[in-house]
Amino acid sequence: MNETLTKILSNKAEPDDENLPRIGRSMARMRLMTGRRLIGRLAIQSAAPGLELSHLDVLDAVRRAEAVGEVTVGMIAEMLRIDPSRASRVVAEMVGRNVLRREASQADARRIVVVITDVGQALLAEIHAQKMAIISEIVSEWPAADIERFATLFERFIGGYEAIFLSRDKDTPG
């Protein structure tokens, strides 16, 4: 067992504690539901019929990468761990649907970068709205204090999850 996991288990919970397996089971259930891509499918249905889930993956990769600079097709391929030719085809489809736009790099005019169009921004807003609607529905009968506590604990849990993941997989982009 790795040192970090051993430390967590020995300091934070007893091996016979039922809460750790409960968290594990809940994570598995959430992974299955997330894998069905409900939010993405609802957003496509209401805002962009004809797009595919892979298009949303590319759009999200561009959104995240734009925060740190210019985005290239190669960067998208690396972030999504797909072949550059596949990334190029999906980007071309999205350019054809006016979700993304290609333009010359401001830093190096020989390089082509990918940017999100107004249509793409509207699609991102729809995805966000779908996500907020689902979360709101889930917690609609929770007391405000429970929602606040859950938000705090869930952020801490995901932060720890990311830290462990990144410490073990140094080559994995964001």
PDB file of N, CA, C and O in Angstrom, residues 39-69:
ATOM      1  N   ILE A  39     -25.979  15.615 -17.830  1.00  0.00           N
ATOM      2  CA  ILE A  39     -25.930  17.066 -17.982  1.00  0.00           C
ATOM      3  C   ILE A  39     -25.559  17.444 -19.418  1.00  0.00           C
ATOM      4  O   ILE A  39     -26.205  18.301 -20.032  1.00  0.00           O
ATOM      5  N   GLY A  40     -24.551  16.792 -19.963  1.00  0.00           N
ATOM      6  CA  GLY A  40     -24.142  17.080 -21.334  1.00  0.00           C
ATOM      7  C   GLY A  40     -25.231  16.768 -22.334  1.00  0.00           C
ATOM      8  O   GLY A  40     -25.490  17.548 -23.264  1.00  0.00           O
ATOM      9  N   ARG A  41     -25.899  15.645 -22.154  1.00  0.00           N
ATOM     10  CA  ARG A  41     -26.972  15.274 -23.086  1.00  0.00           C
ATOM     11  C   ARG A  41     -28.136  16.258 -23.013  1.00  0.00           C
ATOM     12  O   ARG A  41     -28.723  16.622 -24.039  1.00  0.00           O
ATOM     13  N   LEU A  42     -28.484  16.706 -21.800  1.00  0.00           N
ATOM     14  CA  LEU A  42     -29.559  17.698 -21.660  1.00  0.00           C
ATOM     15  C   LEU A  42     -29.173  19.023 -22.323  1.00  0.00           C
ATOM     16  O   LEU A  42     -30.000  19.655 -22.981  1.00  0.00           O
ATOM     17  N   ALA A  43     -27.917  19.431 -22.142  1.00  0.00           N
ATOM     18  CA  ALA A  43     -27.466  20.688 -22.746  1.00  0.00           C
ATOM     19  C   ALA A  43     -27.496  20.597 -24.267  1.00  0.00           C
ATOM     20  O   ALA A  43     -27.942  21.534 -24.940  1.00  0.00           O
ATOM     21  N   ILE A  44     -27.063  19.493 -24.819  1.00  0.00           N
ATOM     22  CA  ILE A  44     -27.096  19.307 -26.271  1.00  0.00           C
ATOM     23  C   ILE A  44     -28.538  19.352 -26.761  1.00  0.00           C
ATOM     24  O   ILE A  44     -28.859  20.026 -27.731  1.00  0.00           O
ATOM     25  N   GLN A  45     -29.389  18.633 -26.066  1.00  0.00           N
ATOM     26  CA  GLN A  45     -30.799  18.559 -26.459  1.00  0.00           C
ATOM     27  C   GLN A  45     -31.445  19.948 -26.498  1.00  0.00           C
ATOM     28  O   GLN A  45     -32.180  20.281 -27.427  1.00  0.00           O
ATOM     29  N   SER A  46     -31.153  20.769 -25.497  1.00  0.00           N
ATOM     30  CA  SER A  46     -31.831  22.060 -25.430  1.00  0.00           C
ATOM     31  C   SER A  46     -31.104  23.177 -26.172  1.00  0.00           C
ATOM     32  O   SER A  46     -31.752  24.118 -26.609  1.00  0.00           O
ATOM     33  N   ALA A  47     -29.791  23.094 -26.328  1.00  0.00           N
ATOM     34  CA  ALA A  47     -29.057  24.226 -26.900  1.00  0.00           C
ATOM     35  C   ALA A  47     -28.342  23.930 -28.206  1.00  0.00           C
ATOM     36  O   ALA A  47     -28.075  24.852 -28.972  1.00  0.00           O
ATOM     37  N   ALA A  48     -28.023  22.686 -28.480  1.00  0.00           N
ATOM     38  CA  ALA A  48     -27.208  22.400 -29.666  1.00  0.00           C
ATOM     39  C   ALA A  48     -27.491  21.020 -30.239  1.00  0.00           C
ATOM     40  O   ALA A  48     -26.613  20.160 -30.291  1.00  0.00           O
ATOM     41  N   PRO A  49     -28.735  20.796 -30.682  1.00  0.00           N
ATOM     42  CA  PRO A  49     -29.045  19.487 -31.270  1.00  0.00           C
ATOM     43  C   PRO A  49     -28.058  19.168 -32.391  1.00  0.00           C
ATOM     44  O   PRO A  49     -27.683  20.042 -33.156  1.00  0.00           O
ATOM     45  N   GLY A  50     -27.636  17.938 -32.427  1.00  0.00           N
ATOM     46  CA  GLY A  50     -26.690  17.527 -33.458  1.00  0.00           C
ATOM     47  C   GLY A  50     -25.257  17.437 -32.978  1.00  0.00           C
ATOM     48  O   GLY A  50     -24.442  16.753 -33.592  1.00  0.00           O
ATOM     49  N   LEU A  51     -24.929  18.120 -31.893  1.00  0.00           N
ATOM     50  CA  LEU A  51     -23.580  17.972 -31.345  1.00  0.00           C
ATOM     51  C   LEU A  51     -23.481  16.628 -30.630  1.00  0.00           C
ATOM     52  O   LEU A  51     -24.495  16.028 -30.267  1.00  0.00           O
ATOM     53  N   GLU A  52     -22.261  16.203 -30.426  1.00  0.00           N
ATOM     54  CA  GLU A  52     -22.010  14.950 -29.718  1.00  0.00           C
ATOM     55  C   GLU A  52     -21.315  15.261 -28.399  1.00  0.00           C
ATOM     56  O   GLU A  52     -20.779  16.356 -28.213  1.00  0.00           O
ATOM     57  N   LEU A  53     -21.297  14.286 -27.512  1.00  0.00           N
ATOM     58  CA  LEU A  53     -20.639  14.479 -26.222  1.00  0.00           C
ATOM     59  C   LEU A  53     -19.155  14.779 -26.386  1.00  0.00           C
ATOM     60  O   LEU A  53     -18.585  15.561 -25.621  1.00  0.00           O
ATOM     61  N   SER A  54     -18.525  14.194 -27.395  1.00  0.00           N
ATOM     62  CA  SER A  54     -17.103  14.478 -27.631  1.00  0.00           C
ATOM     63  C   SER A  54     -16.892  15.953 -27.961  1.00  0.00           C
ATOM     64  O   SER A  54     -15.853  16.530 -27.633  1.00  0.00           O
ATOM     65  N   HIS A  55     -17.882  16.588 -28.591  1.00  0.00           N
ATOM     66  CA  HIS A  55     -17.789  18.018 -28.864  1.00  0.00           C
ATOM     67  C   HIS A  55     -17.757  18.805 -27.550  1.00  0.00           C
ATOM     68  O   HIS A  55     -17.016  19.779 -27.416  1.00  0.00           O
ATOM     69  N   LEU A  56     -18.591  18.385 -26.598  1.00  0.00           N
ATOM     70  CA  LEU A  56     -18.611  19.068 -25.301  1.00  0.00           C
ATOM     71  C   LEU A  56     -17.286  18.894 -24.573  1.00  0.00           C
ATOM     72  O   LEU A  56     -16.830  19.819 -23.886  1.00  0.00           O
ATOM     73  N   ASP A  57     -16.673  17.719 -24.719  1.00  0.00           N
ATOM     74  CA  ASP A  57     -15.367  17.490 -24.092  1.00  0.00           C
ATOM     75  C   ASP A  57     -14.337  18.469 -24.644  1.00  0.00           C
ATOM     76  O   ASP A  57     -13.547  19.056 -23.900  1.00  0.00           O
ATOM     77  N   VAL A  58     -14.351  18.645 -25.959  1.00  0.00           N
ATOM     78  CA  VAL A  58     -13.414  19.574 -26.593  1.00  0.00           C
ATOM     79  C   VAL A  58     -13.722  21.009 -26.149  1.00  0.00           C
ATOM     80  O   VAL A  58     -12.817  21.768 -25.809  1.00  0.00           O
ATOM     81  N   LEU A  59     -14.983  21.373 -26.136  1.00  0.00           N
ATOM     82  CA  LEU A  59     -15.371  22.719 -25.711  1.00  0.00           C
ATOM     83  C   LEU A  59     -14.899  22.989 -24.286  1.00  0.00           C
ATOM     84  O   LEU A  59     -14.344  24.056 -23.993  1.00  0.00           O
ATOM     85  N   ASP A  60     -15.075  22.021 -23.401  1.00  0.00           N
ATOM     86  CA  ASP A  60     -14.632  22.193 -22.020  1.00  0.00           C
ATOM     87  C   ASP A  60     -13.107  22.289 -21.943  1.00  0.00           C
ATOM     88  O   ASP A  60     -12.574  23.087 -21.168  1.00  0.00           O
ATOM     89  N   ALA A  61     -12.410  21.499 -22.745  1.00  0.00           N
ATOM     90  CA  ALA A  61     -10.941  21.571 -22.754  1.00  0.00           C
ATOM     91  C   ALA A  61     -10.480  22.953 -23.206  1.00  0.00           C
ATOM     92  O   ALA A  61      -9.562  23.531 -22.605  1.00  0.00           O
ATOM     93  N   VAL A  62     -11.123  23.496 -24.227  1.00  0.00           N
ATOM     94  CA  VAL A  62     -10.761  24.840 -24.702  1.00  0.00           C
ATOM     95  C   VAL A  62     -11.046  25.864 -23.608  1.00  0.00           C
ATOM     96  O   VAL A  62     -10.220  26.739 -23.316  1.00  0.00           O
ATOM     97  N   ARG A  63     -12.195  25.753 -22.962  1.00  0.00           N
ATOM     98  CA  ARG A  63     -12.550  26.685 -21.882  1.00  0.00           C
ATOM     99  C   ARG A  63     -11.500  26.668 -20.775  1.00  0.00           C
ATOM    100  O   ARG A  63     -11.034  27.713 -20.322  1.00  0.00           O
ATOM    101  N   ARG A  64     -11.101  25.476 -20.360  1.00  0.00           N
ATOM    102  CA  ARG A  64     -10.116  25.367 -19.280  1.00  0.00           C
ATOM    103  C   ARG A  64      -8.751  25.879 -19.719  1.00  0.00           C
ATOM    104  O   ARG A  64      -8.073  26.576 -18.965  1.00  0.00           O
ATOM    105  N   ALA A  65      -8.342  25.549 -20.934  1.00  0.00           N
ATOM    106  CA  ALA A  65      -7.017  25.932 -21.414  1.00  0.00           C
ATOM    107  C   ALA A  65      -6.923  27.428 -21.702  1.00  0.00           C
ATOM    108  O   ALA A  65      -5.852  28.025 -21.527  1.00  0.00           O
ATOM    109  N   GLU A  66      -8.022  28.050 -22.132  1.00  0.00           N
ATOM    110  CA  GLU A  66      -8.008  29.488 -22.408  1.00  0.00           C
ATOM    111  C   GLU A  66      -7.643  30.296 -21.168  1.00  0.00           C
ATOM    112  O   GLU A  66      -7.105  31.397 -21.289  1.00  0.00           O
ATOM    113  N   ALA A  67      -7.909  29.744 -20.021  1.00  0.00           N
ATOM    114  CA  ALA A  67      -7.618  30.454 -18.772  1.00  0.00           C
ATOM    115  C   ALA A  67      -6.115  30.671 -18.584  1.00  0.00           C
ATOM    116  O   ALA A  67      -5.708  31.574 -17.853  1.00  0.00           O
ATOM    117  N   VAL A  68      -5.300  29.855 -19.243  1.00  0.00           N
ATOM    118  CA  VAL A  68      -3.850  29.978 -19.080  1.00  0.00           C
ATOM    119  C   VAL A  68      -3.131  30.443 -20.345  1.00  0.00           C
ATOM    120  O   VAL A  68      -1.922  30.621 -20.332  1.00  0.00           O
ATOM    121  N   GLY A  69      -3.864  30.644 -21.431  1.00  0.00           N
ATOM    122  CA  GLY A  69      -3.215  31.134 -22.646  1.00  0.00           C
ATOM    123  C   GLY A  69      -3.904  30.638 -23.896  1.00  0.00           C
ATOM    124  O   GLY A  69      -5.048  30.183 -23.864  1.00  0.00           O
TER     125      GLY A  69
END
